[in-house]
Amino acid sequence: MIIVGLGNPGKEYHETHHNVGFMFVDEIAKSYNVSFKLEKKHQAEVATILVNGEKHYLLKPTTYMNLSGHAVRLFSDYYNIDSKDIFVIYDDMDLPIGTRRIRKSGSAGGHNGMKSMIKEVGTSN
């Protein structure tokens, strides 16, 4: 499984609403006491966690929000990870602050990072 946090690299974006995805996977990494490492060939920072003996990946694309799907496709193709095993965490300006929504499928809803994900991964599920 890949848990992808969408965001933008760089200090100017560090704690902005657009980086909620990065912040989320950072907290997961912290709770498992693992660090992210830059993997240039995948255009992402990657951390690996073990859950019940099974390997899972945390991913922070370094491509900037609008091209994040490219990094996810590179990574999932390399490790042969099916799209049903990709979970994406991102900000949604249409929801009130602090509101969470979990869904199995849907449109990008105007979110450019999700548009890139759907285009590159080939599904809106």
JSON list of C-alpha atoms in Angstrom, two decimals:
[
{"chain": "A", "resi": 1, "resn": "MET", "atom": "CA", "xyz": [0.00, 0.00, 0.00]},
{"chain": "A", "resi": 2, "resn": "ILE", "atom": "CA", "xyz": [1.06, 3.57, -0.69]},
{"chain": "A", "resi": 3, "resn": "ILE", "atom": "CA", "xyz": [-0.20, 6.43, 1.44]},
{"chain": "A", "resi": 4, "resn": "VAL", "atom": "CA", "xyz": [0.41, 9.58, -0.56]},
{"chain": "A", "resi": 5, "resn": "GLY", "atom": "CA", "xyz": [0.41, 12.99, 1.06]},
{"chain": "A", "resi": 6, "resn": "LEU", "atom": "CA", "xyz": [-0.08, 15.77, -1.46]},
{"chain": "A", "resi": 7, "resn": "GLY", "atom": "CA", "xyz": [1.72, 19.05, -0.98]},
{"chain": "A", "resi": 8, "resn": "ASN", "atom": "CA", "xyz": [4.41, 21.33, -2.31]},
{"chain": "A", "resi": 9, "resn": "PRO", "atom": "CA", "xyz": [8.10, 21.09, -1.43]},
{"chain": "A", "resi": 10, "resn": "GLY", "atom": "CA", "xyz": [9.90, 24.10, -0.04]},
{"chain": "A", "resi": 11, "resn": "LYS", "atom": "CA", "xyz": [9.88, 26.19, 3.11]},
{"chain": "A", "resi": 12, "resn": "GLU", "atom": "CA", "xyz": [7.42, 28.73, 1.71]},
{"chain": "A", "resi": 13, "resn": "TYR", "atom": "CA", "xyz": [4.71, 26.01, 1.65]},
{"chain": "A", "resi": 14, "resn": "HIS", "atom": "CA", "xyz": [5.76, 24.21, 4.86]},
{"chain": "A", "resi": 15, "resn": "GLU", "atom": "CA", "xyz": [2.69, 24.69, 7.06]},
{"chain": "A", "resi": 16, "resn": "THR", "atom": "CA", "xyz": [0.13, 25.95, 4.57]},
{"chain": "A", "resi": 17, "resn": "HIS", "atom": "CA", "xyz": [-3.27, 24.36, 4.00]},
{"chain": "A", "resi": 18, "resn": "HIS", "atom": "CA", "xyz": [-2.01, 22.97, 0.70]},
{"chain": "A", "resi": 19, "resn": "ASN", "atom": "CA", "xyz": [0.47, 20.80, 2.60]},
{"chain": "A", "resi": 20, "resn": "VAL", "atom": "CA", "xyz": [-2.03, 18.97, 4.79]},
{"chain": "A", "resi": 21, "resn": "GLY", "atom": "CA", "xyz": [-1.17, 15.75, 2.95]},
{"chain": "A", "resi": 22, "resn": "PHE", "atom": "CA", "xyz": [2.54, 16.16, 3.70]},
{"chain": "A", "resi": 23, "resn": "MET", "atom": "CA", "xyz": [1.76, 16.93, 7.35]},
{"chain": "A", "resi": 24, "resn": "PHE", "atom": "CA", "xyz": [-0.44, 13.83, 7.61]},
{"chain": "A", "resi": 25, "resn": "VAL", "atom": "CA", "xyz": [2.18, 11.38, 6.31]},
{"chain": "A", "resi": 26, "resn": "ASP", "atom": "CA", "xyz": [4.85, 13.15, 8.42]},
{"chain": "A", "resi": 27, "resn": "GLU", "atom": "CA", "xyz": [2.78, 12.29, 11.51]},
{"chain": "A", "resi": 28, "resn": "ILE", "atom": "CA", "xyz": [2.46, 8.66, 10.43]},
{"chain": "A", "resi": 29, "resn": "ALA", "atom": "CA", "xyz": [6.23, 8.49, 9.89]},
{"chain": "A", "resi": 30, "resn": "LYS", "atom": "CA", "xyz": [6.83, 10.08, 13.28]},
{"chain": "A", "resi": 31, "resn": "SER", "atom": "CA", "xyz": [4.54, 7.56, 15.01]},
{"chain": "A", "resi": 32, "resn": "TYR", "atom": "CA", "xyz": [6.52, 4.68, 13.41]},
{"chain": "A", "resi": 33, "resn": "ASN", "atom": "CA", "xyz": [9.85, 6.41, 14.13]},
{"chain": "A", "resi": 34, "resn": "VAL", "atom": "CA", "xyz": [10.91, 6.40, 10.46]},
{"chain": "A", "resi": 35, "resn": "SER", "atom": "CA", "xyz": [12.34, 9.12, 8.25]},
{"chain": "A", "resi": 36, "resn": "PHE", "atom": "CA", "xyz": [11.73, 10.13, 4.67]},
{"chain": "A", "resi": 37, "resn": "LYS", "atom": "CA", "xyz": [14.50, 9.74, 2.11]},
{"chain": "A", "resi": 38, "resn": "LEU", "atom": "CA", "xyz": [14.62, 11.48, -1.24]},
{"chain": "A", "resi": 39, "resn": "GLU", "atom": "CA", "xyz": [14.34, 9.01, -4.12]},
{"chain": "A", "resi": 40, "resn": "LYS", "atom": "CA", "xyz": [15.13, 11.07, -7.21]},
{"chain": "A", "resi": 41, "resn": "LYS", "atom": "CA", "xyz": [14.16, 8.31, -9.64]},
{"chain": "A", "resi": 42, "resn": "HIS", "atom": "CA", "xyz": [10.64, 8.35, -8.17]},
{"chain": "A", "resi": 43, "resn": "GLN", "atom": "CA", "xyz": [10.53, 12.15, -7.77]},
{"chain": "A", "resi": 44, "resn": "ALA", "atom": "CA", "xyz": [9.39, 11.72, -4.18]},
{"chain": "A", "resi": 45, "resn": "GLU", "atom": "CA", "xyz": [10.42, 11.48, -0.57]},
{"chain": "A", "resi": 46, "resn": "VAL", "atom": "CA", "xyz": [9.67, 7.97, 0.65]},
{"chain": "A", "resi": 47, "resn": "ALA", "atom": "CA", "xyz": [9.41, 6.29, 4.04]},
{"chain": "A", "resi": 48, "resn": "THR", "atom": "CA", "xyz": [8.67, 2.62, 4.66]},
{"chain": "A", "resi": 49, "resn": "ILE", "atom": "CA", "xyz": [6.63, 1.31, 7.58]},
{"chain": "A", "resi": 50, "resn": "LEU", "atom": "CA", "xyz": [5.75, -2.21, 8.68]},
{"chain": "A", "resi": 51, "resn": "VAL", "atom": "CA", "xyz": [2.18, -2.89, 9.76]},
{"chain": "A", "resi": 52, "resn": "ASN", "atom": "CA", "xyz": [1.56, -6.43, 11.01]},
{"chain": "A", "resi": 53, "resn": "GLY", "atom": "CA", "xyz": [4.68, -7.52, 9.14]},
{"chain": "A", "resi": 54, "resn": "GLU", "atom": "CA", "xyz": [3.51, -6.02, 5.86]},
{"chain": "A", "resi": 55, "resn": "LYS", "atom": "CA", "xyz": [5.49, -3.28, 4.11]},
{"chain": "A", "resi": 56, "resn": "HIS", "atom": "CA", "xyz": [3.70, -0.02, 3.32]},
{"chain": "A", "resi": 57, "resn": "TYR", "atom": "CA", "xyz": [5.05, 3.17, 1.79]},
{"chain": "A", "resi": 58, "resn": "LEU", "atom": "CA", "xyz": [4.54, 6.80, 2.71]},
{"chain": "A", "resi": 59, "resn": "LEU", "atom": "CA", "xyz": [5.09, 9.12, -0.25]},
{"chain": "A", "resi": 60, "resn": "LYS", "atom": "CA", "xyz": [5.57, 12.87, -0.58]},
{"chain": "A", "resi": 61, "resn": "PRO", "atom": "CA", "xyz": [5.92, 13.81, -4.27]},
{"chain": "A", "resi": 62, "resn": "THR", "atom": "CA", "xyz": [8.56, 16.46, -4.96]},
{"chain": "A", "resi": 63, "resn": "THR", "atom": "CA", "xyz": [6.94, 17.42, -8.27]},
{"chain": "A", "resi": 64, "resn": "TYR", "atom": "CA", "xyz": [4.72, 20.12, -6.76]},
{"chain": "A", "resi": 65, "resn": "MET", "atom": "CA", "xyz": [1.01, 19.62, -6.33]},
{"chain": "A", "resi": 66, "resn": "ASN", "atom": "CA", "xyz": [-0.10, 19.91, -9.96]},
{"chain": "A", "resi": 67, "resn": "LEU", "atom": "CA", "xyz": [2.18, 17.07, -11.13]},
{"chain": "A", "resi": 68, "resn": "SER", "atom": "CA", "xyz": [1.98, 14.75, -8.12]},
{"chain": "A", "resi": 69, "resn": "GLY", "atom": "CA", "xyz": [0.35, 11.95, -10.08]},
{"chain": "A", "resi": 70, "resn": "HIS", "atom": "CA", "xyz": [3.53, 11.54, -12.11]},
{"chain": "A", "resi": 71, "resn": "ALA", "atom": "CA", "xyz": [5.59, 10.66, -9.02]},
{"chain": "A", "resi": 72, "resn": "VAL", "atom": "CA", "xyz": [2.91, 8.27, -7.78]},
{"chain": "A", "resi": 73, "resn": "ARG", "atom": "CA", "xyz": [2.77, 6.52, -11.15]},
{"chain": "A", "resi": 74, "resn": "LEU", "atom": "CA", "xyz": [6.58, 6.17, -11.25]},
{"chain": "A", "resi": 75, "resn": "PHE", "atom": "CA", "xyz": [6.59, 4.66, -7.77]},
{"chain": "A", "resi": 76, "resn": "SER", "atom": "CA", "xyz": [3.58, 2.38, -8.18]},
{"chain": "A", "resi": 77, "resn": "ASP", "atom": "CA", "xyz": [4.80, 1.10, -11.55]},
{"chain": "A", "resi": 78, "resn": "TYR", "atom": "CA", "xyz": [8.27, 0.38, -10.15]},
{"chain": "A", "resi": 79, "resn": "TYR", "atom": "CA", "xyz": [6.90, -1.61, -7.19]},
{"chain": "A", "resi": 80, "resn": "ASN", "atom": "CA", "xyz": [3.92, -3.02, -9.14]},
{"chain": "A", "resi": 81, "resn": "ILE", "atom": "CA", "xyz": [1.37, -1.58, -6.72]},
{"chain": "A", "resi": 82, "resn": "ASP", "atom": "CA", "xyz": [-2.23, -1.72, -7.89]},
{"chain": "A", "resi": 83, "resn": "SER", "atom": "CA", "xyz": [-4.24, 1.52, -7.94]},
{"chain": "A", "resi": 84, "resn": "LYS", "atom": "CA", "xyz": [-6.67, 0.07, -5.37]},
{"chain": "A", "resi": 85, "resn": "ASP", "atom": "CA", "xyz": [-3.76, 0.11, -2.89]},
{"chain": "A", "resi": 86, "resn": "ILE", "atom": "CA", "xyz": [-3.05, 3.83, -3.29]},
{"chain": "A", "resi": 87, "resn": "PHE", "atom": "CA", "xyz": [-4.54, 6.19, -0.70]},
{"chain": "A", "resi": 88, "resn": "VAL", "atom": "CA", "xyz": [-4.26, 9.94, -1.20]},
{"chain": "A", "resi": 89, "resn": "ILE", "atom": "CA", "xyz": [-4.43, 12.59, 1.53]},
{"chain": "A", "resi": 90, "resn": "TYR", "atom": "CA", "xyz": [-4.98, 16.19, 0.41]},
{"chain": "A", "resi": 91, "resn": "ASP", "atom": "CA", "xyz": [-6.63, 19.48, 1.28]},
{"chain": "A", "resi": 92, "resn": "ASP", "atom": "CA", "xyz": [-10.13, 20.25, 0.06]},
{"chain": "A", "resi": 93, "resn": "MET", "atom": "CA", "xyz": [-11.01, 23.94, 0.12]},
{"chain": "A", "resi": 94, "resn": "ASP", "atom": "CA", "xyz": [-14.70, 23.08, -0.30]},
{"chain": "A", "resi": 95, "resn": "LEU", "atom": "CA", "xyz": [-14.84, 21.50, 3.16]},
{"chain": "A", "resi": 96, "resn": "PRO", "atom": "CA", "xyz": [-14.91, 23.46, 6.43]},
{"chain": "A", "resi": 97, "resn": "ILE", "atom": "CA", "xyz": [-11.57, 23.54, 8.28]},
{"chain": "A", "resi": 98, "resn": "GLY", "atom": "CA", "xyz": [-11.13, 20.44, 10.41]},
{"chain": "A", "resi": 99, "resn": "THR", "atom": "CA", "xyz": [-13.59, 18.36, 8.39]},
{"chain": "A", "resi": 100, "resn": "ARG", "atom": "CA", "xyz": [-12.44, 14.97, 7.11]},
{"chain": "A", "resi": 101, "resn": "ARG", "atom": "CA", "xyz": [-13.94, 13.04, 4.25]},
{"chain": "A", "resi": 102, "resn": "ILE", "atom": "CA", "xyz": [-13.06, 9.52, 3.19]},
{"chain": "A", "resi": 103, "resn": "ARG", "atom": "CA", "xyz": [-14.22, 8.22, -0.15]},
{"chain": "A", "resi": 104, "resn": "LYS", "atom": "CA", "xyz": [-13.43, 5.37, -2.50]},
{"chain": "A", "resi": 105, "resn": "SER", "atom": "CA", "xyz": [-13.93, 7.30, -5.71]},
{"chain": "A", "resi": 106, "resn": "GLY", "atom": "CA", "xyz": [-14.94, 10.62, -7.14]},
{"chain": "A", "resi": 107, "resn": "SER", "atom": "CA", "xyz": [-13.92, 13.47, -9.36]},
{"chain": "A", "resi": 108, "resn": "ALA", "atom": "CA", "xyz": [-10.98, 15.76, -8.72]},
{"chain": "A", "resi": 109, "resn": "GLY", "atom": "CA", "xyz": [-13.45, 18.48, -7.80]},
{"chain": "A", "resi": 110, "resn": "GLY", "atom": "CA", "xyz": [-11.18, 21.17, -9.23]},
{"chain": "A", "resi": 111, "resn": "HIS", "atom": "CA", "xyz": [-8.15, 20.01, -7.20]},
{"chain": "A", "resi": 112, "resn": "ASN", "atom": "CA", "xyz": [-5.16, 20.05, -9.55]},
{"chain": "A", "resi": 113, "resn": "GLY", "atom": "CA", "xyz": [-3.20, 17.49, -7.54]},
{"chain": "A", "resi": 114, "resn": "MET", "atom": "CA", "xyz": [-6.09, 15.05, -7.79]},
{"chain": "A", "resi": 115, "resn": "LYS", "atom": "CA", "xyz": [-6.52, 15.82, -11.50]},
{"chain": "A", "resi": 116, "resn": "SER", "atom": "CA", "xyz": [-2.90, 14.78, -11.95]},
{"chain": "A", "resi": 117, "resn": "MET", "atom": "CA", "xyz": [-3.43, 11.63, -9.85]},
{"chain": "A", "resi": 118, "resn": "ILE", "atom": "CA", "xyz": [-6.48, 10.55, -11.87]},
{"chain": "A", "resi": 119, "resn": "LYS", "atom": "CA", "xyz": [-4.74, 11.24, -15.19]},
{"chain": "A", "resi": 120, "resn": "GLU", "atom": "CA", "xyz": [-1.49, 9.45, -14.30]},
{"chain": "A", "resi": 121, "resn": "VAL", "atom": "CA", "xyz": [-2.83, 6.52, -12.29]},
{"chain": "A", "resi": 122, "resn": "GLY", "atom": "CA", "xyz": [-5.73, 6.07, -14.70]},
{"chain": "A", "resi": 123, "resn": "THR", "atom": "CA", "xyz": [-8.64, 5.87, -12.28]},
{"chain": "A", "resi": 124, "resn": "SER", "atom": "CA", "xyz": [-10.70, 8.06, -9.98]},
{"chain": "A", "resi": 125, "resn": "ASN", "atom": "CA", "xyz": [-11.11, 5.20, -7.51]}
]
